[in-house]
Every structure is written in structure tokens, then in C-alpha cells.
mmCIF file of C-alpha atoms and ligand atoms in Angstrom:
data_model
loop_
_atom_site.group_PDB
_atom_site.id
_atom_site.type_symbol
_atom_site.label_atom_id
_atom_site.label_comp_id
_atom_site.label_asym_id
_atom_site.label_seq_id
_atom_site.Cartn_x
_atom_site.Cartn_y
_atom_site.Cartn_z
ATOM 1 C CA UNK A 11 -8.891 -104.654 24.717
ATOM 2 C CA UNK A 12 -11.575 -102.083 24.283
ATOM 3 C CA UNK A 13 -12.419 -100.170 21.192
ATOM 4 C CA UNK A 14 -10.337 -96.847 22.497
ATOM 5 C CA UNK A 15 -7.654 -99.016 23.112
ATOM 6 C CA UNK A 16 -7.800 -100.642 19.349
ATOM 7 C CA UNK A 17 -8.255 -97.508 18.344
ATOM 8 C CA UNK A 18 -5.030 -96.472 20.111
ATOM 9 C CA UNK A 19 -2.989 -98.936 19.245
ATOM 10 C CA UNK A 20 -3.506 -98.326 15.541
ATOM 11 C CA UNK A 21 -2.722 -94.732 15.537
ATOM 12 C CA UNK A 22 0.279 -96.085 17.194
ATOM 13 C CA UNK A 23 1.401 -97.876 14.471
ATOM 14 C CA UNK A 24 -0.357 -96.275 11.928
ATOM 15 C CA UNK A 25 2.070 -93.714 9.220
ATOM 16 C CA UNK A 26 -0.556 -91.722 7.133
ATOM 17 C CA UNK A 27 -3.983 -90.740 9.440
ATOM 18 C CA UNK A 28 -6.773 -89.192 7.692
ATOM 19 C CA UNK A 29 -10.045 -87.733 9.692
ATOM 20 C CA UNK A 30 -12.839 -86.967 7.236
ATOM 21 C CA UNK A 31 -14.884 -85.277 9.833
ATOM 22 C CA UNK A 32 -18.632 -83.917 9.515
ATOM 23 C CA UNK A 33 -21.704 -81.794 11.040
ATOM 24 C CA UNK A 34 -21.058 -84.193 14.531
ATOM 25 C CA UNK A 35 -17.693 -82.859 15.523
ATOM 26 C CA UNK A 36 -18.938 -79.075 15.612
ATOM 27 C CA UNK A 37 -22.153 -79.447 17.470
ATOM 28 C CA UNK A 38 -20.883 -79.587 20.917
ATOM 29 C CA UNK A 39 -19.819 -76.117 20.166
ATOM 30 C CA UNK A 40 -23.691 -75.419 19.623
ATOM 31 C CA UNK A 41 -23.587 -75.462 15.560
ATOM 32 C CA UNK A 42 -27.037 -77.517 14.791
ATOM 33 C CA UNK A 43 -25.574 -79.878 13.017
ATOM 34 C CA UNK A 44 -27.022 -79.916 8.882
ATOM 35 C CA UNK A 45 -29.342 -82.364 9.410
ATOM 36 C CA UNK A 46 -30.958 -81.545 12.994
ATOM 37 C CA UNK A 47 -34.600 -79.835 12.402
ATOM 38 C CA UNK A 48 -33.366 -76.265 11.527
ATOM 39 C CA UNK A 49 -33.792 -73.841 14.283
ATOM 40 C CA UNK A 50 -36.860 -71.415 14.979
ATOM 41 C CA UNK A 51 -37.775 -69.181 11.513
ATOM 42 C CA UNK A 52 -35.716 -71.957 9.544
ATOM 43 C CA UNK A 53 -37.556 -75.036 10.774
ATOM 44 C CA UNK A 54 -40.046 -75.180 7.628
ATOM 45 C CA UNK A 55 -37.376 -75.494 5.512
ATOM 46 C CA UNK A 56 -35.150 -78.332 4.336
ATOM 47 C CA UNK A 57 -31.079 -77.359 4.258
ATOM 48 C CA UNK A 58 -30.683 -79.827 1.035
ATOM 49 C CA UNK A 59 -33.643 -77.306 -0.550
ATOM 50 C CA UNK A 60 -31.888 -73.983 0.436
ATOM 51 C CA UNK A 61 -28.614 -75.267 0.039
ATOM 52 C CA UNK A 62 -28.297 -75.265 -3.842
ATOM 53 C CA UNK A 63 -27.810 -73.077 -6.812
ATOM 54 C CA UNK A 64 -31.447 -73.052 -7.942
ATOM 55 C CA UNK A 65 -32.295 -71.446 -4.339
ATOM 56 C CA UNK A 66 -30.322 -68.912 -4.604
ATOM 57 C CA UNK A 67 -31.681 -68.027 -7.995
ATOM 58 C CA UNK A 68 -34.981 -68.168 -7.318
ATOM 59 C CA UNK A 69 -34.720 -66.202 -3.960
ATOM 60 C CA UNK A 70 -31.015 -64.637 -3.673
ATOM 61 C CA UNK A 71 -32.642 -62.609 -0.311
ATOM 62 C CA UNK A 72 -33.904 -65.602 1.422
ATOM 63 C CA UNK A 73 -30.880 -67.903 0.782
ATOM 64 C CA UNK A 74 -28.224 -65.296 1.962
ATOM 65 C CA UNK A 75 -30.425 -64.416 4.858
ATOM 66 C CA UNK A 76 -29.463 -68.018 6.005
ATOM 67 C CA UNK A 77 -26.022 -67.836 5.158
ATOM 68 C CA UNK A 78 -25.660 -64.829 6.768
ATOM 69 C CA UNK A 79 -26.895 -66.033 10.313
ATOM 70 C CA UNK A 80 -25.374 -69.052 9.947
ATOM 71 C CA UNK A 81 -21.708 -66.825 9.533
ATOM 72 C CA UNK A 82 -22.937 -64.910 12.261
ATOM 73 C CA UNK A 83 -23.819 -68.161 14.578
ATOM 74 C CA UNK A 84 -19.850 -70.056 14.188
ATOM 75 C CA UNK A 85 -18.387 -67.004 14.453
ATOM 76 C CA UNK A 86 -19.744 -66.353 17.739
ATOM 77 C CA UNK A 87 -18.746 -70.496 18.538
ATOM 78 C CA UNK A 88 -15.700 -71.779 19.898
ATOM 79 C CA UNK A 89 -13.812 -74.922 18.936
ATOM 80 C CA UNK A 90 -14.837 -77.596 21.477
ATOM 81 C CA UNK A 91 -13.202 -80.699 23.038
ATOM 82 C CA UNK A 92 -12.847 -82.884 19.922
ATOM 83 C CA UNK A 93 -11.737 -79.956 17.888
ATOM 84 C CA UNK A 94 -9.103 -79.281 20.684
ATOM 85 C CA UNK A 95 -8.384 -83.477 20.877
ATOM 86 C CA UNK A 96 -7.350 -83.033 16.825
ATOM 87 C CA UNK A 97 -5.580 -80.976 17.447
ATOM 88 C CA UNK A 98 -3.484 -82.584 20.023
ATOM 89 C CA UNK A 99 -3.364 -85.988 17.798
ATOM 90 C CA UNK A 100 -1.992 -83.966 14.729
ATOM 91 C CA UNK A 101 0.902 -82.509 16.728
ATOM 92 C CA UNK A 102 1.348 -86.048 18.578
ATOM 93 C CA UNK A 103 1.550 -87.923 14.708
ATOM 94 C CA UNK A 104 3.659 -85.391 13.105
ATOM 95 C CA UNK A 105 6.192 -85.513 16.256
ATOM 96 C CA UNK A 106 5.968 -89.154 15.505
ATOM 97 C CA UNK A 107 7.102 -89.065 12.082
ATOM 98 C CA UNK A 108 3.878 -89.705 10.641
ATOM 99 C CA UNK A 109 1.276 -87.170 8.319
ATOM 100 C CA UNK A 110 -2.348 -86.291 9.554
ATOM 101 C CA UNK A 111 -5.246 -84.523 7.578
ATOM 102 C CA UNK A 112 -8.393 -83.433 8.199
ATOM 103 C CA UNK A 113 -11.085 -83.627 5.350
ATOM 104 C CA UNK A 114 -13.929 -81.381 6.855
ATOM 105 C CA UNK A 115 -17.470 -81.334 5.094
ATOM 106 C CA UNK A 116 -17.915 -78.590 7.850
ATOM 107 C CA UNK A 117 -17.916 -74.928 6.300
ATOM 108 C CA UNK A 118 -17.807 -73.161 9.867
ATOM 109 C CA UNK A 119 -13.937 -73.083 10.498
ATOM 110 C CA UNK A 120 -13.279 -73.925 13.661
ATOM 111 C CA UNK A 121 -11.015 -77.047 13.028
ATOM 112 C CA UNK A 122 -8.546 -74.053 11.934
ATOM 113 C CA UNK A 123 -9.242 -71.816 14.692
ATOM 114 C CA UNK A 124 -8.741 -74.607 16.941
ATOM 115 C CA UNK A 125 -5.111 -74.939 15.741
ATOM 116 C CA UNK A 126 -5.713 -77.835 13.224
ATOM 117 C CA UNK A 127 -2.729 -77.368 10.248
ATOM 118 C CA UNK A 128 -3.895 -79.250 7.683
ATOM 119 C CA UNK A 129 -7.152 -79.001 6.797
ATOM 120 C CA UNK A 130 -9.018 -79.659 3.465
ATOM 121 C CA UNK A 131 -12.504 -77.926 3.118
ATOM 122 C CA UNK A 132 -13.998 -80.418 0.769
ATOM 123 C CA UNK A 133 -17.307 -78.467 0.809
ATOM 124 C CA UNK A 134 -16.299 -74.925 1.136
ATOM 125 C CA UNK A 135 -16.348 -72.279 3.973
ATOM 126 C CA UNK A 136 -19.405 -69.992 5.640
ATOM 127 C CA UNK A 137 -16.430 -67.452 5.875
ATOM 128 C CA UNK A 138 -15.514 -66.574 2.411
ATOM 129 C CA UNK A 139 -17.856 -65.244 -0.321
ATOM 130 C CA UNK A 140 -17.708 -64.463 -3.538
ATOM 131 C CA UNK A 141 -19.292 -62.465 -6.543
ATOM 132 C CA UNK A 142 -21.428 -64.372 -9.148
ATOM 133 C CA UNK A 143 -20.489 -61.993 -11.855
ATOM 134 C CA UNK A 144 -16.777 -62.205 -11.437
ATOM 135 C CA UNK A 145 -15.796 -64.964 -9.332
ATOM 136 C CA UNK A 146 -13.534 -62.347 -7.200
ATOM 137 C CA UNK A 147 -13.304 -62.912 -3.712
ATOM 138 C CA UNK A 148 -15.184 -60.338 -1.378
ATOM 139 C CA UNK A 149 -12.571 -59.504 1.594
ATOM 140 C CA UNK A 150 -13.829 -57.738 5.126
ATOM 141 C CA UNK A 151 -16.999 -58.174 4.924
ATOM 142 C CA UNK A 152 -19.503 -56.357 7.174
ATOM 143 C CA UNK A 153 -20.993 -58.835 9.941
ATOM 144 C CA UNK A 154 -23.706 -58.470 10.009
ATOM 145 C CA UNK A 155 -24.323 -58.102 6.256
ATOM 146 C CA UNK A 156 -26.421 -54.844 6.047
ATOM 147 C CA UNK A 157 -28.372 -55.760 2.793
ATOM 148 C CA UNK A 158 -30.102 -59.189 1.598
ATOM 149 C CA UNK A 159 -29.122 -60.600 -0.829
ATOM 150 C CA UNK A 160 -25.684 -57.913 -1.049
ATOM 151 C CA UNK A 161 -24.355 -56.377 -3.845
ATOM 152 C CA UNK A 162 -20.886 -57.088 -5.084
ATOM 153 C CA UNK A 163 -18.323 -54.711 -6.711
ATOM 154 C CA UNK A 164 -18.274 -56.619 -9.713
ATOM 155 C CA UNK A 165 -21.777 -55.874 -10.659
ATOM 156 C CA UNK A 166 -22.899 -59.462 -9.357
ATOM 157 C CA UNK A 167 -24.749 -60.589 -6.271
ATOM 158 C CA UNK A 168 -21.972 -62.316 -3.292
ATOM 159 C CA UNK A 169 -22.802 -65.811 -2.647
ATOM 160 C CA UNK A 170 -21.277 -68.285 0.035
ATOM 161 C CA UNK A 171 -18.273 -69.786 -0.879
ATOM 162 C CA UNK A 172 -19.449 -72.970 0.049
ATOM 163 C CA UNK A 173 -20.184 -76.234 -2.245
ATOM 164 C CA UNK A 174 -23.893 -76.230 -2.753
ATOM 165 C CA UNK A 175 -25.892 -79.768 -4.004
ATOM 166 C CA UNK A 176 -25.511 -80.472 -7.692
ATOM 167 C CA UNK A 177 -22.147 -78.650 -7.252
ATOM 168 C CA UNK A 178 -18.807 -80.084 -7.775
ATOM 169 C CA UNK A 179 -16.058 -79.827 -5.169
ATOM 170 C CA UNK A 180 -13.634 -77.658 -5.804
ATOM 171 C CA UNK A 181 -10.638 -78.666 -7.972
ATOM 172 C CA UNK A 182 -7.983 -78.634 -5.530
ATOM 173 C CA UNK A 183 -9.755 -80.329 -2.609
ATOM 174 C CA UNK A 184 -10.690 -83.121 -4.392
ATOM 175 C CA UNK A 185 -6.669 -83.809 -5.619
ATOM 176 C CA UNK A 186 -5.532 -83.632 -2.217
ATOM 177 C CA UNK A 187 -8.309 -85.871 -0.928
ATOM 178 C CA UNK A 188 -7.136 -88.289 -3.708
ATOM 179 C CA UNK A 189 -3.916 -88.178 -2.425
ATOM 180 C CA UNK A 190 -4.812 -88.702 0.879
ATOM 181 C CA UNK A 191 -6.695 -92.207 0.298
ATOM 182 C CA UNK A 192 -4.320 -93.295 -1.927
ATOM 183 C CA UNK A 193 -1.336 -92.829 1.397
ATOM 184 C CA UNK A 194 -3.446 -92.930 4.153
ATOM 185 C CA UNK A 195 -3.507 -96.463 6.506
ATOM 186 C CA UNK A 196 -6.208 -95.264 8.944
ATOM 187 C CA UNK A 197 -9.337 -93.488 7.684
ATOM 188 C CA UNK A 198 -11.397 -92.375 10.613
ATOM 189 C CA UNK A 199 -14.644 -90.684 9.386
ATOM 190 C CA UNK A 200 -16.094 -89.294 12.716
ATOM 191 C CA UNK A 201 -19.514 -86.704 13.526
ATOM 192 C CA UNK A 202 -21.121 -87.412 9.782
ATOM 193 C CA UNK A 203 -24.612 -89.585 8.625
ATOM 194 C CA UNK A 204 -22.362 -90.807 5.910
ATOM 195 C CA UNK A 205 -25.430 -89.188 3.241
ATOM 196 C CA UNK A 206 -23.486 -86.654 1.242
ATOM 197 C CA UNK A 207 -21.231 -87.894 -2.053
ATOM 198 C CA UNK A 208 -18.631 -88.201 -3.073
ATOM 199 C CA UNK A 209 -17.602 -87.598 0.756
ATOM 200 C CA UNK A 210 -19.515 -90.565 1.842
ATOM 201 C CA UNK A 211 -17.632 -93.040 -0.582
ATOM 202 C CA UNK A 212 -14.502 -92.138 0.839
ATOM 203 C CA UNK A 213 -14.129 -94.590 3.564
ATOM 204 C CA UNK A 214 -14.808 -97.570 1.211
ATOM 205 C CA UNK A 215 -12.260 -96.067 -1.410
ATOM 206 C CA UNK A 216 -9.241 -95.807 1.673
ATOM 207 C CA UNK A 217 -10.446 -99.390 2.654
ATOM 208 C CA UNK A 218 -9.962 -100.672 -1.203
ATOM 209 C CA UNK A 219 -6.529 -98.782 -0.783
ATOM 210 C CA UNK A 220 -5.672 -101.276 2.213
ATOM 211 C CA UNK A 221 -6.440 -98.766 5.031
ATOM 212 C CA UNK A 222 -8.316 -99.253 8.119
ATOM 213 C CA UNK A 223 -11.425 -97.827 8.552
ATOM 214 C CA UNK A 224 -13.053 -96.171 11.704
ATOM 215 C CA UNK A 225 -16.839 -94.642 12.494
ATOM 216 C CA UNK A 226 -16.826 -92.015 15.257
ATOM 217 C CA UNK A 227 -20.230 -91.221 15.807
ATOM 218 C CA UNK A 228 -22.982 -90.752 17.878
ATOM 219 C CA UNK A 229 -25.449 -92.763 15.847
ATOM 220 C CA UNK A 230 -25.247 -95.156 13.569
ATOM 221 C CA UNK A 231 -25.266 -94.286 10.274
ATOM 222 C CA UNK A 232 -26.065 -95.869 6.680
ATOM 223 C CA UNK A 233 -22.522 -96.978 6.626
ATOM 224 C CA UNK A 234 -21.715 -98.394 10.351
ATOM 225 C CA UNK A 235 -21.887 -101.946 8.945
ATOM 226 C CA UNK A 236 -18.328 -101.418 6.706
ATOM 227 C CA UNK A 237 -16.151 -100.305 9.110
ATOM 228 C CA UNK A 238 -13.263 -102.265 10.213
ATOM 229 C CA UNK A 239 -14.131 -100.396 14.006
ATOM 230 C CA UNK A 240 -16.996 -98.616 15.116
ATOM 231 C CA UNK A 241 -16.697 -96.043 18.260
ATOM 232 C CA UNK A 242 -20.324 -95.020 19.408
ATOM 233 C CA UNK A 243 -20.575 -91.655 21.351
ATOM 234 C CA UNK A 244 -19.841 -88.329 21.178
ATOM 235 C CA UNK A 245 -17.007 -86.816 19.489
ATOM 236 C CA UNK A 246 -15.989 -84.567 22.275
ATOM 237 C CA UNK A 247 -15.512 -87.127 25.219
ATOM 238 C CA UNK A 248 -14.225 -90.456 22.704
ATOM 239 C CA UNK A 249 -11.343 -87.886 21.408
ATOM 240 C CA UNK A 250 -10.381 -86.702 24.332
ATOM 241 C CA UNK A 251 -9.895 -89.883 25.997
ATOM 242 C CA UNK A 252 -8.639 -91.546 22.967
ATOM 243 C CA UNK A 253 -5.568 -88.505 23.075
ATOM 244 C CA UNK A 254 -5.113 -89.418 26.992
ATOM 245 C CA UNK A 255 -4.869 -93.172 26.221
ATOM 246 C CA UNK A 256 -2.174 -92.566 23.597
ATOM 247 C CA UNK A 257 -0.265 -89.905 26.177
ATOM 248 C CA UNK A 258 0.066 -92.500 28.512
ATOM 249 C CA UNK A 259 1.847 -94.273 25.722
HETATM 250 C C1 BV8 B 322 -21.235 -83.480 -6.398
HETATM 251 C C2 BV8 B 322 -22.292 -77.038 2.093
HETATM 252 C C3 BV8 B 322 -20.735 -83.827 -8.693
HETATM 253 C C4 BV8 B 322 -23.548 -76.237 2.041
HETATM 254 C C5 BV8 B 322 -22.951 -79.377 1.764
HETATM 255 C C6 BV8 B 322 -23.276 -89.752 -5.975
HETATM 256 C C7 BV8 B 322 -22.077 -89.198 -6.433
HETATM 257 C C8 BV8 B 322 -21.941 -87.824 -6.578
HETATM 258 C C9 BV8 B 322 -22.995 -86.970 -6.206
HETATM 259 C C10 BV8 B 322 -24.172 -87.512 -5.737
HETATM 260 C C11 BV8 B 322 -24.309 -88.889 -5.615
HETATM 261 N N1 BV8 B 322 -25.555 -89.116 -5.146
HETATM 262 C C12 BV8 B 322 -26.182 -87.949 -4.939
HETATM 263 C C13 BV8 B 322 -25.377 -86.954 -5.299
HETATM 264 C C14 BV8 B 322 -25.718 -85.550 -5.235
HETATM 265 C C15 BV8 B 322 -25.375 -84.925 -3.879
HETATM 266 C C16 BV8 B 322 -25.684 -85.808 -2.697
HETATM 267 O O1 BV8 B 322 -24.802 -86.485 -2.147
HETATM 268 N N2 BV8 B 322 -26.923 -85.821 -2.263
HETATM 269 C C17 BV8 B 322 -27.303 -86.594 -1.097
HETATM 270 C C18 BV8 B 322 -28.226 -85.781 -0.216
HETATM 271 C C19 BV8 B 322 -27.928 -87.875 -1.580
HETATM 272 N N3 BV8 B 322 -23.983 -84.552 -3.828
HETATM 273 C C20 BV8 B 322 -23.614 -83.373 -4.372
HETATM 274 O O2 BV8 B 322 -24.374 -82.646 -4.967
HETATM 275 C C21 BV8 B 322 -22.156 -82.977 -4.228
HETATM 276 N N4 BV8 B 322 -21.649 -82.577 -5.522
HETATM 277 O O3 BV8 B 322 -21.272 -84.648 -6.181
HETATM 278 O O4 BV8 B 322 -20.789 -82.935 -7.610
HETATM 279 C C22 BV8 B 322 -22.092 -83.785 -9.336
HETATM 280 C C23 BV8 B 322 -22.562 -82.573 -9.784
HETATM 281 C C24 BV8 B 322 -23.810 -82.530 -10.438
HETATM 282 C C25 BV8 B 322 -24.573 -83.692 -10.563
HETATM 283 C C26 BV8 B 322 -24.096 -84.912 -10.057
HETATM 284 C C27 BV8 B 322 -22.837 -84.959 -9.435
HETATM 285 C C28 BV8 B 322 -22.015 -81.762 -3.321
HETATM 286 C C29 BV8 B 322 -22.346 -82.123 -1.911
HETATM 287 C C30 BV8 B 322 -22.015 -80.939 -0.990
HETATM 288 C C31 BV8 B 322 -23.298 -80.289 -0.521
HETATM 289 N N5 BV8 B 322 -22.993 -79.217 0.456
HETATM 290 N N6 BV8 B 322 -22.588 -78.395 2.592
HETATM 291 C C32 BV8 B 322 -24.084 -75.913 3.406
HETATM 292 O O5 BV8 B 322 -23.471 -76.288 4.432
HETATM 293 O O6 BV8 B 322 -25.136 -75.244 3.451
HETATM 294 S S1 BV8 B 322 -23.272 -80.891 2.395
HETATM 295 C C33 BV8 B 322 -24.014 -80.894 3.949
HETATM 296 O O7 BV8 B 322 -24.137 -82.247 4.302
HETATM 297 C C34 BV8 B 322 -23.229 -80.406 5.115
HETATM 298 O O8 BV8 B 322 -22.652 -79.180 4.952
HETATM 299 C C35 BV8 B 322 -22.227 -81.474 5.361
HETATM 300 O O9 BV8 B 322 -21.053 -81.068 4.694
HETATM 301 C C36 BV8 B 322 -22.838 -82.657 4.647
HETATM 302 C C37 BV8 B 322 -22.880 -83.908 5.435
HETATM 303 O O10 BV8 B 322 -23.589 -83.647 6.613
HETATM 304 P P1 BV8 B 322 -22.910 -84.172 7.970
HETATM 305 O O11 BV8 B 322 -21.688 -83.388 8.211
HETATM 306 O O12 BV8 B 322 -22.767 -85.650 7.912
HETATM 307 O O13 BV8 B 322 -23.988 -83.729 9.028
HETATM 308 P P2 BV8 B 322 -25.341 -84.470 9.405
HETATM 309 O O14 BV8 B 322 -26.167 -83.487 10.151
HETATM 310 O O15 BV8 B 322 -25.913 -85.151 8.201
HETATM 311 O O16 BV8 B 322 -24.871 -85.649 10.395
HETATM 312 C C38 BV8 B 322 -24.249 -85.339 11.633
HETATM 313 C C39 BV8 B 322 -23.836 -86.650 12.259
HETATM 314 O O17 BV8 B 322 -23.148 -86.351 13.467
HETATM 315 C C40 BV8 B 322 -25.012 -87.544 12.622
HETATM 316 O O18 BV8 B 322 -24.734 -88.868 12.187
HETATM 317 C C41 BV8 B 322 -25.038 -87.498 14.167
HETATM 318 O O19 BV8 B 322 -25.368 -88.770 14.709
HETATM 319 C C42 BV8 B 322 -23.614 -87.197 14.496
HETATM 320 N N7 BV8 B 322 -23.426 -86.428 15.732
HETATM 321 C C43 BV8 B 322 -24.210 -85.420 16.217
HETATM 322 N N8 BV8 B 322 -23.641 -84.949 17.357
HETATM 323 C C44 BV8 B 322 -22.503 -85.659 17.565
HETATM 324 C C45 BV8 B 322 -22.367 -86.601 16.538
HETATM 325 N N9 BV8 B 322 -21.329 -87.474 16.472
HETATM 326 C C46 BV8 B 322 -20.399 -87.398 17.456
HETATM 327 N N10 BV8 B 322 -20.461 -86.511 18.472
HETATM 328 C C47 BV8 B 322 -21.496 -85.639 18.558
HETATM 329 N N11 BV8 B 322 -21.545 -84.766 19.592
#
């Protein structure tokens, strides 16, 4: 039996599925992924350097200059194969009987433009800011943004709404990834280096729960050696042939 086919099977008789999906799983829609050199004017910097609060303090103009292009970059991107594939296993599971989520480290939204229901954005979106001042959410914003750093309403500057290092995760994502480890059976962590915490620890914590663990990836990663299956390749083509397999039932 090959891997797809193990991989199959369990989803078959698997009742709670959770994907905790990373930087991997976008990039065949042409989103760098976080830890590929950064592209042309951002390539002398490092994204765990820009992506925290001190940053943004020291240089609000530079740091929203990155968000900014970023937003503009996924918003011109389109879900890809394995995107599409998730979305086609949720609907598949739930017909079953049986509950799928997707815990995304990924901030660009495509796992909900491609259709995907349930979706927990353990470290934030690109596509919602917010004032520093106030905390209020900054609706329609202009694309591109006409200032650097902008100005918000409430007197503040806007940053990203996304979780930046030496941040915590927001309150209700981490309760519903909580309950999702504590239910789920099969924990398939696919497209992420397996660097970032508390993410990282996740698939350890669902295996301590009694659920099977999976690595989707095209490389290995830090944590390839404590998974119960390992599935080496790329996100897209695996998925889509893993949702074929388990349509020809
Ligand atoms: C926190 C948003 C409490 C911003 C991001 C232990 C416990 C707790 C915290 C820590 C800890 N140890 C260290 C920490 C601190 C820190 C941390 O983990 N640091 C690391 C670098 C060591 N964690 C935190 O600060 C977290 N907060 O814990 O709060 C706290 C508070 C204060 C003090 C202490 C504790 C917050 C972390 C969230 C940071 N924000 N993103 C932004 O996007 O700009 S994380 C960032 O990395 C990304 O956004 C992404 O979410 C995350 C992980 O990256 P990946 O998705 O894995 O992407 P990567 O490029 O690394 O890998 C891609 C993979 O895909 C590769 O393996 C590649 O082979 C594969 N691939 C590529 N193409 C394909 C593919 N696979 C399949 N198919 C393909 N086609």
C-alpha cells in the first residue's frame, strides 16, 4: 500500500480531521512562501526582523510598505490545486458524517476564497487592519494604500492585523485550536518548516491526544522524524491525487 493510499484509508475511517497548513500550501499560487529569500527590494531583510512589534515602532513607513505589497501581491493570487483539493476533502468528510478544520498560519486568505468553511487564522490575516490607538477595525481600505505608514481615524497609525513574533495568538483561535486537538484523530500538518510556536507543537500535542499524525511537505522539516506518516512533494499534486484516490472510494 503506498503512502496516498495509507493516507486514504485513514481519512476513510478517520471522524475529526484537522489540517494545520502553512507558507507551502499557498506558494503554487506564487505567494513566496515566509521563509524563501524575500523578493527583489526586500531581499536584505529578514521577515522574522520586520515581522514584529518593535519594527513597526521603530520604522511604521518601512514595515507597512511591506504589508502593503504583500496585500497587494495575494490579492492579485488565486487559490491553487491544494487549496481547491481542501476544499473538496472538507465537503467529502462533512457528507461523511465527520468534522474538518483548517488551522492556517497563512495570513493571505485564499483557503476562504477557495471555498474552505472552516478555517482558523491562528496568525492573523494580510486583509484586515487595525488602528493602534483604538483597536477599531479599518473597513474598505484603499489598495493601494496611498500613504506609508497610514493614518487611522482614531488618531493612531493602522497596522496589519496579523500576529507578529513576541505576539500572542489571538484569544479565540487558540480555544478553537484547543478544541480541535483535543477531538481530532488525524492531524495532517502540510506546506510548513515546522519553526514557528506554539503552531509547531501542535502535531505532538494531537499525537499525545491519540491522533495520527501526517507531514505534507516538500522538504523535510525539523519535525519529519515524529510523524506517524510522512508524504514528500508538493502540496498541489499529493492533494489532488489523494481527493481522486478517496473518490474512487
Ligand atoms: C507566541 C504573521 C506567546 C506575520 C507569523 C515557544 C513557545 C512559544 C513561543 C516561542 C517559542 N519559541 C520561540 C517562540 C517565539 C516565536 C517563535 O516561534 N519563533 C521562532 C522563529 C523560533 N513565536 C511567537 O512569537 C508566537 N507568539 O508564541 O506568543 C509569547 C509571547 C511573547 C513571548 C513568548 C511567547 C507568534 C508566532 C507568529 C509569528 N507570525 N506570521 C507575517 O506573516 O508577516 S509566522 C510566519 O512563520 C508565517 O507567517 C507563518 O505563519 C509561519 C510559519 O512559516 P511556514 O508557514 O511554515 O512557512 P515557511 O516558509 O517557514 O515554510 C514553508 C514550508 O513549505 C517549507 O517547509 C517548504 O519545504 C514547504 N513548501 C514549499 N513549497 C511547497 C511546500 N510544501 C508543499 N508543497 C509546496 N508546493
Amino acid at each position: 500500500m503506498t503512502d496516498l493510499n495509507t493516507l486514504a484509508e485513514a481519512l476513510r475511517q478517520s471522524k475529526h480531521v484537522a489540517v494545520l497548513s502553512g507558507a507551502g500550501v499557498s506558494a503554487e499560487s506564487g505567494i513566496p512562501t515566509f521563509r524563501d529569500a524575500l523578493e527583489g527590494y526586500w531581499s536584505k531583510y529578514d521577515p522574522e526582523q520586520l515581522a514584529t512589534p518593535e519594527a513597526f515602532a521603530r520604522d511604521p513607513e518601512l514595515v507597512t510598505r511591506w504589508y502593503d505589497e504583500r496585500r497587494q501581491k495575494v490579492s492579485a493570487c488565486q487559490p491553487n490545486a491544494a487549496h481547491l483539493a481542501l476544499v473538496e476533502l472538507e465537503n467529502w468528510l462533512i457528507d461523511a458524517g465527520k468534522s474538518f478544520v483548517i488551522l492556517t498560519q497563512n495570513v493571505d486568505g485564499l483557503h476562504q476564497r477557495a471555498g474552505s468553511k472552516d478555517v482558523v487564522e491562528v496568525h492573523g490575516s494580510l486583509l484586515k487592519w487595525r488602528c493602534t490607538k483604538t483597536n477599531a477595525d479599518a473597513p474598505n481600505l484603499p489598495m493601494p494604500f496611498p500613504t506609508y505608514p497610514m493614518k487611522s481615524a482614531g488618531g493612531g497609525f493602522l497596522r496589519p492585523g496579523v500576529v507578529w513574533f513576541g505576539e500572542h495568538l489571538p484569544e479565540d483561535a487558540v480555544s478553537r485550536v484547543e478544541s480541535a486537538i483535543e477531538k481530532t484523530d488525524l492531524f495532517i500538518a502540510m506546506g510548513t518548516s515546522g519553526l514557528v510556536y506554539p503552531a509547531a507543537g501542535w502535531s505532538e500535542a494531537a499525537r499525545r491526544h491519540g491522533a495520527l499524525t501526517v507531514e505534507l511537505n516538500r522538504d523535510p522539516t525539523p519535525l519529519s522524524t515524529s510523524f506517524d506518516l510522512v508524504l514528500r512533494g508538493s502540496a498541489g499534486e499529493i492533494l489532488s491525487s489523494l481527493v481522486s484516490e478517496i473518490r474512487r472510494g
